[in-house]
Coordinates of C-alpha atoms and ligand atoms in Angstrom, one line a residue:
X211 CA -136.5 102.6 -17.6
X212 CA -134.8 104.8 -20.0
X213 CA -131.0 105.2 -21.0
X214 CA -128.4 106.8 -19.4
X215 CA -126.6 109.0 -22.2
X216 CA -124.4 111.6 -23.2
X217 CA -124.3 114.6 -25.1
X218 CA -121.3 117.7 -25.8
X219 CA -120.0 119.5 -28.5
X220 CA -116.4 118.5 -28.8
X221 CA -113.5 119.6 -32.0
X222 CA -112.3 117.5 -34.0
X223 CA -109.5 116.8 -32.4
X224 CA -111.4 115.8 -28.9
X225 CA -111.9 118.6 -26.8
X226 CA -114.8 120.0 -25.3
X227 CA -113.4 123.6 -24.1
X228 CA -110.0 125.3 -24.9
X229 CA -107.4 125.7 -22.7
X230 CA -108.3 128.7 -19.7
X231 CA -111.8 128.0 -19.0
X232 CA -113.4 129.4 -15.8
X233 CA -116.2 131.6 -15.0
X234 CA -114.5 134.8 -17.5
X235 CA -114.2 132.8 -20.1
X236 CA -116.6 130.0 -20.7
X237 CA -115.2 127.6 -23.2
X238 CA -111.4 128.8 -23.0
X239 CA -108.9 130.3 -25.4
X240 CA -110.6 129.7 -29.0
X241 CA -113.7 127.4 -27.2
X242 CA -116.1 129.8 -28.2
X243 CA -116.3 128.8 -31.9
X244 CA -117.4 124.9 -30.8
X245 CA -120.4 127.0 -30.6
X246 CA -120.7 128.5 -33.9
X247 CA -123.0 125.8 -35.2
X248 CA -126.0 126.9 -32.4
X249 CA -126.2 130.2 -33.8
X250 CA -125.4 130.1 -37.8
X251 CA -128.7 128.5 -39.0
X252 CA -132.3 129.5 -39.4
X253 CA -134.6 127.7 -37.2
X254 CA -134.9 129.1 -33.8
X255 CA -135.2 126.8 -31.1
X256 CA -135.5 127.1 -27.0
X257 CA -133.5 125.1 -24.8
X258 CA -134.7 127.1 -21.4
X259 CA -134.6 130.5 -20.7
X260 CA -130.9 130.2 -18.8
X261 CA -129.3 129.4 -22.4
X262 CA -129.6 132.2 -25.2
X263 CA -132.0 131.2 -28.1
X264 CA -130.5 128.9 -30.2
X265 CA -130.8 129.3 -34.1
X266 CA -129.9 126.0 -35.8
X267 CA -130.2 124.2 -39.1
X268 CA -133.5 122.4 -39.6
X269 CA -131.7 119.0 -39.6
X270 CA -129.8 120.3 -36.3
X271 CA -133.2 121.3 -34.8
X272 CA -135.1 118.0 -35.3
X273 CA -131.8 116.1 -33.0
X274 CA -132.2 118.8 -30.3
X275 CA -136.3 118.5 -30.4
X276 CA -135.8 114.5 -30.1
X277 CA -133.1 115.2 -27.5
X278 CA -135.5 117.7 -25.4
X279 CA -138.7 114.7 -25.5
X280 CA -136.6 112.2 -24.4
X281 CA -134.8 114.2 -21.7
X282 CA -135.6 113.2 -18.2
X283 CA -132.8 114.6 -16.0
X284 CA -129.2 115.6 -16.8
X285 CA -125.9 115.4 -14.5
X286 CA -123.5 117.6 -14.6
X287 CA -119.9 118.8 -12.8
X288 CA -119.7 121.5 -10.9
X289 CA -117.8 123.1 -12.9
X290 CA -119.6 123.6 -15.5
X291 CA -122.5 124.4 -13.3
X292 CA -120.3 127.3 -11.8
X293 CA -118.8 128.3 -15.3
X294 CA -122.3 128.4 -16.6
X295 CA -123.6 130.8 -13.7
X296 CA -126.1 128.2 -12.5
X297 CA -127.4 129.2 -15.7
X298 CA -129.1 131.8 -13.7
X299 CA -131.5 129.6 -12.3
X300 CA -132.6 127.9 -15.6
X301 CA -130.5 124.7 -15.7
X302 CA -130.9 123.3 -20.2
X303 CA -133.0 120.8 -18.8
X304 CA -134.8 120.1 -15.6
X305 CA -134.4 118.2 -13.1
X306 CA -130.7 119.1 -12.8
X307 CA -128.3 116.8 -10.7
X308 CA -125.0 118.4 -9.6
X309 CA -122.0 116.5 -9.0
X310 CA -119.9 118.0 -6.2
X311 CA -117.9 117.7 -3.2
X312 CA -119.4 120.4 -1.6
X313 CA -122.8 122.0 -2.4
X314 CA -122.7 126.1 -3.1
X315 CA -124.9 126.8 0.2
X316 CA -127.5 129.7 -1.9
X317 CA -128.6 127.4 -4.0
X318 CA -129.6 124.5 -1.1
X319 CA -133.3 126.0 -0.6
X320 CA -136.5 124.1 -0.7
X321 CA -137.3 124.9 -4.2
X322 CA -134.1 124.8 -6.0
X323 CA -134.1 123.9 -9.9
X324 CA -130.7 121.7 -8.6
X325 CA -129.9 118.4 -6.7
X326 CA -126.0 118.9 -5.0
X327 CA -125.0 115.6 -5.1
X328 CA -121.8 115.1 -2.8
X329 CA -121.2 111.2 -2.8
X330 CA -120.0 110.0 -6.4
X331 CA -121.3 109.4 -9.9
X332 CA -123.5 106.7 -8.9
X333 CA -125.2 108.3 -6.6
X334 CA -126.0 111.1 -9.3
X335 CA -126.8 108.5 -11.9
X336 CA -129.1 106.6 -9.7
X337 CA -131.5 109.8 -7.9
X338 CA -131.3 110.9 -11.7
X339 CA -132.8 107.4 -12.8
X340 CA -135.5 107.6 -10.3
X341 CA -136.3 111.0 -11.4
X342 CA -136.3 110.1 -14.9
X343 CA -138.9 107.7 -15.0
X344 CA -138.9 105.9 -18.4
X345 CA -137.0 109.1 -19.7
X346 CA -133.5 109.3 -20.3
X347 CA -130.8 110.7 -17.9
X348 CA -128.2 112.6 -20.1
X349 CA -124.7 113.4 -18.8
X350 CA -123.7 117.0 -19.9
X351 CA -119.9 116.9 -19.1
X352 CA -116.4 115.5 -19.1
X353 CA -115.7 114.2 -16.3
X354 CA -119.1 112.9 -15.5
X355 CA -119.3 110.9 -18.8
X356 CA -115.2 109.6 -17.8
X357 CA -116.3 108.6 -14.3
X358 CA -119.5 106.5 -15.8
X359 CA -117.8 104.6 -18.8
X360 CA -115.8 103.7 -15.6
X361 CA -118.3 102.1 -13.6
X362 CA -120.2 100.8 -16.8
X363 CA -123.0 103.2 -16.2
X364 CA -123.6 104.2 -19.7
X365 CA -125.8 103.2 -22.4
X366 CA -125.3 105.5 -25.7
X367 CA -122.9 108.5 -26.0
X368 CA -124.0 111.2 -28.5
X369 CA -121.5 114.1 -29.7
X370 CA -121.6 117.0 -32.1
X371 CA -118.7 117.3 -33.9
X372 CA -117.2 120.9 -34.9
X373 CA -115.3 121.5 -37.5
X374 CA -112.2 122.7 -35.6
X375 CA -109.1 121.6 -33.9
X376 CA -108.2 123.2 -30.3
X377 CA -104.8 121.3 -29.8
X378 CA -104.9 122.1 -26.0
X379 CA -107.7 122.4 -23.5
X380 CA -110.1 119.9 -21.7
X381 CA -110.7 116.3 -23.3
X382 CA -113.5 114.9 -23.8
X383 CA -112.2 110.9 -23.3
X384 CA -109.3 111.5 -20.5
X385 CA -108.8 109.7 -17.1
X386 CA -110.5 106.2 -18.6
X387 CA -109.9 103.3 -16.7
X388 CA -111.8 100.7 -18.9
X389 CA -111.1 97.4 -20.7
X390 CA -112.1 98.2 -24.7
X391 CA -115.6 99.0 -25.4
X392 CA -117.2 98.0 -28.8
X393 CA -119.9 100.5 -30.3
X394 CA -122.4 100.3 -32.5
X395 CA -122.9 103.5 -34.3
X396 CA -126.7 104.5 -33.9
X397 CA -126.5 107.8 -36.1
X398 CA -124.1 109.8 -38.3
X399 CA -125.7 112.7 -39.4
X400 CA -124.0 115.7 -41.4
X401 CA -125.8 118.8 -40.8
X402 CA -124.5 122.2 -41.7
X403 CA -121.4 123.6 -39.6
X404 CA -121.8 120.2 -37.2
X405 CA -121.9 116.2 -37.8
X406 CA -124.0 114.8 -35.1
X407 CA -122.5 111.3 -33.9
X408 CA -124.4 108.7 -32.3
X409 CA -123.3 105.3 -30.5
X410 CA -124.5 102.7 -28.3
X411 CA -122.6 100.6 -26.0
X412 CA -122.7 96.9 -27.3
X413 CA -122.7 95.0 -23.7
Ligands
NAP622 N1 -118.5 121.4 -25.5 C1 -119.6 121.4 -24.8 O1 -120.6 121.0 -25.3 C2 -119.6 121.9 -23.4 C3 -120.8 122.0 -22.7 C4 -120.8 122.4 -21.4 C5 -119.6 122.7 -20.8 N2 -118.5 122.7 -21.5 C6 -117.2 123.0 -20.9 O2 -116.6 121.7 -20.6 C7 -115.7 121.8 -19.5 C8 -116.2 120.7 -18.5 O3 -115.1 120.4 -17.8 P1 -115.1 119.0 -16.9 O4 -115.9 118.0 -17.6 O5 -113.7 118.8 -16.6 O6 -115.8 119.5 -15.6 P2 -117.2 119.2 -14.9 O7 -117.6 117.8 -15.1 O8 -118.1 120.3 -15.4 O9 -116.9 119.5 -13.4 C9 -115.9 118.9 -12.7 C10 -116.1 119.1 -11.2 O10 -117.2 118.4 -10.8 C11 -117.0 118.0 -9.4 N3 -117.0 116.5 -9.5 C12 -116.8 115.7 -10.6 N4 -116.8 114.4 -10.2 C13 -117.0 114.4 -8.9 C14 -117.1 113.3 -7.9 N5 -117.1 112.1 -8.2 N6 -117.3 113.7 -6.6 C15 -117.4 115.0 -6.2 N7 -117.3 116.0 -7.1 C16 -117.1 115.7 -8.4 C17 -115.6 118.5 -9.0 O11 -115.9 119.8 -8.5 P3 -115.8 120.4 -7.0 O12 -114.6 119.6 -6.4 O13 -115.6 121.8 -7.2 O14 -117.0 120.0 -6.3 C18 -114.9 118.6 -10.4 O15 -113.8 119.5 -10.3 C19 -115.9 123.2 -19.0 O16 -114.8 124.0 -19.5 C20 -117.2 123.7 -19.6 O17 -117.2 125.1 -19.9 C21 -118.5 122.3 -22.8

């Protein structure tokens, strides 16, 4: 069985978006730039042809590569899901398991890159398990990753830190309802324009 785990960009200060995010403007006011390190390096790299080519630093590439053999399905919110466009089809990874309360009706078909999953996080975390064989599951948002250090569904938690302070917009730990949590940090890694941050839950 493989690890449930999670992975954003977030500023330094602990946001994963600026304030104003929706559909027009994806990240928010100033959100854009948690971006910057995805596009300022030299090694080009795919992550599905719903997401722009990425072009990374070497050392950047080599954590996505790992990322992308180890991935076995990913949960997300719906609103990122509906921020992102469905990513036109082409969810980052594949299988894709959407938390919502209601499923968007033209994307329920038979062949649908998406799962709408419509009762709770542990009903995503678990389908995504099965799924996932003896691959990981990664969450891919906020909330999700909130909702599952709740329930003390998750294993490791992964984030690439940008060099940049937002001051206002979505948090990345907000809502927590949890007792302390020790970590053991699994990986610090200081790549150009990004420091890629790695811990596991001691349990
Ligand atoms: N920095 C990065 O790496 C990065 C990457 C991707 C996205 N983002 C940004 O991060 C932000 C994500 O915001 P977020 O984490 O607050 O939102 P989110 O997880 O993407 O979506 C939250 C929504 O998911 C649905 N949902 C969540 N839990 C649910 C539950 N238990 N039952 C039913 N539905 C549930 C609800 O939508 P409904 O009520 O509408 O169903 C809820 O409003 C966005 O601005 C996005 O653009 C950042």
């Amino acid at each position: 069985m493989g690890k449930v785990t999670f992975n954003m960009t977030v500023s330094l200060d602990g946001f994963v978006a600026g304030p104003n995010d929706g559909p027009e403007k994806g990240l928010g006011d100033g959100g854009d730039a948690l971006f910057n390190w995805y596009f300022s390096g030299d090694t080009e790299i795919s992550i599905g042809s719903g997401s722009p080519m990425l072009k990374v630093s070497s050392q950047s590439a080599r954590i996505i590569k790992d990322a992308i053999e180890t991935y076995g399905a990913g949960v997300w919110g719906r609103k990122t899901f509906d921020i992102a466009g469905a990513w036109g089809g082409h969810p980052p990874g594949s299988p894709a398991f959407i938390v919502t309360h209601s499923a968007p009706q033209e994307w329920v078909k038979e062949v649908s890159p998406f799962t709408f999953v419509t009762d709770g996080v542990e009903s995503a975390i678990r389908q995504a398990k099965n799924a996932a064989g003896d691959k990981d599951v990664v969450v891919c948002t906020a909330s999700i990753l909130q909702q599952c250090l709740n329930a003390g569904l998750m294993d490791e938690i992964h984030i690439d830190v940008a060099p940049l302070l937002l001051g206002k917009g979505v948090r990345l730990f907000d809502h927590l309802d949890i007792k302390p949590i020790e970590l053991e940090r699994i990986r610090a890694i200081a790549a150009p324009g990004v420091t890629h941050l790695g811990f596991r839950l001691v349990k």
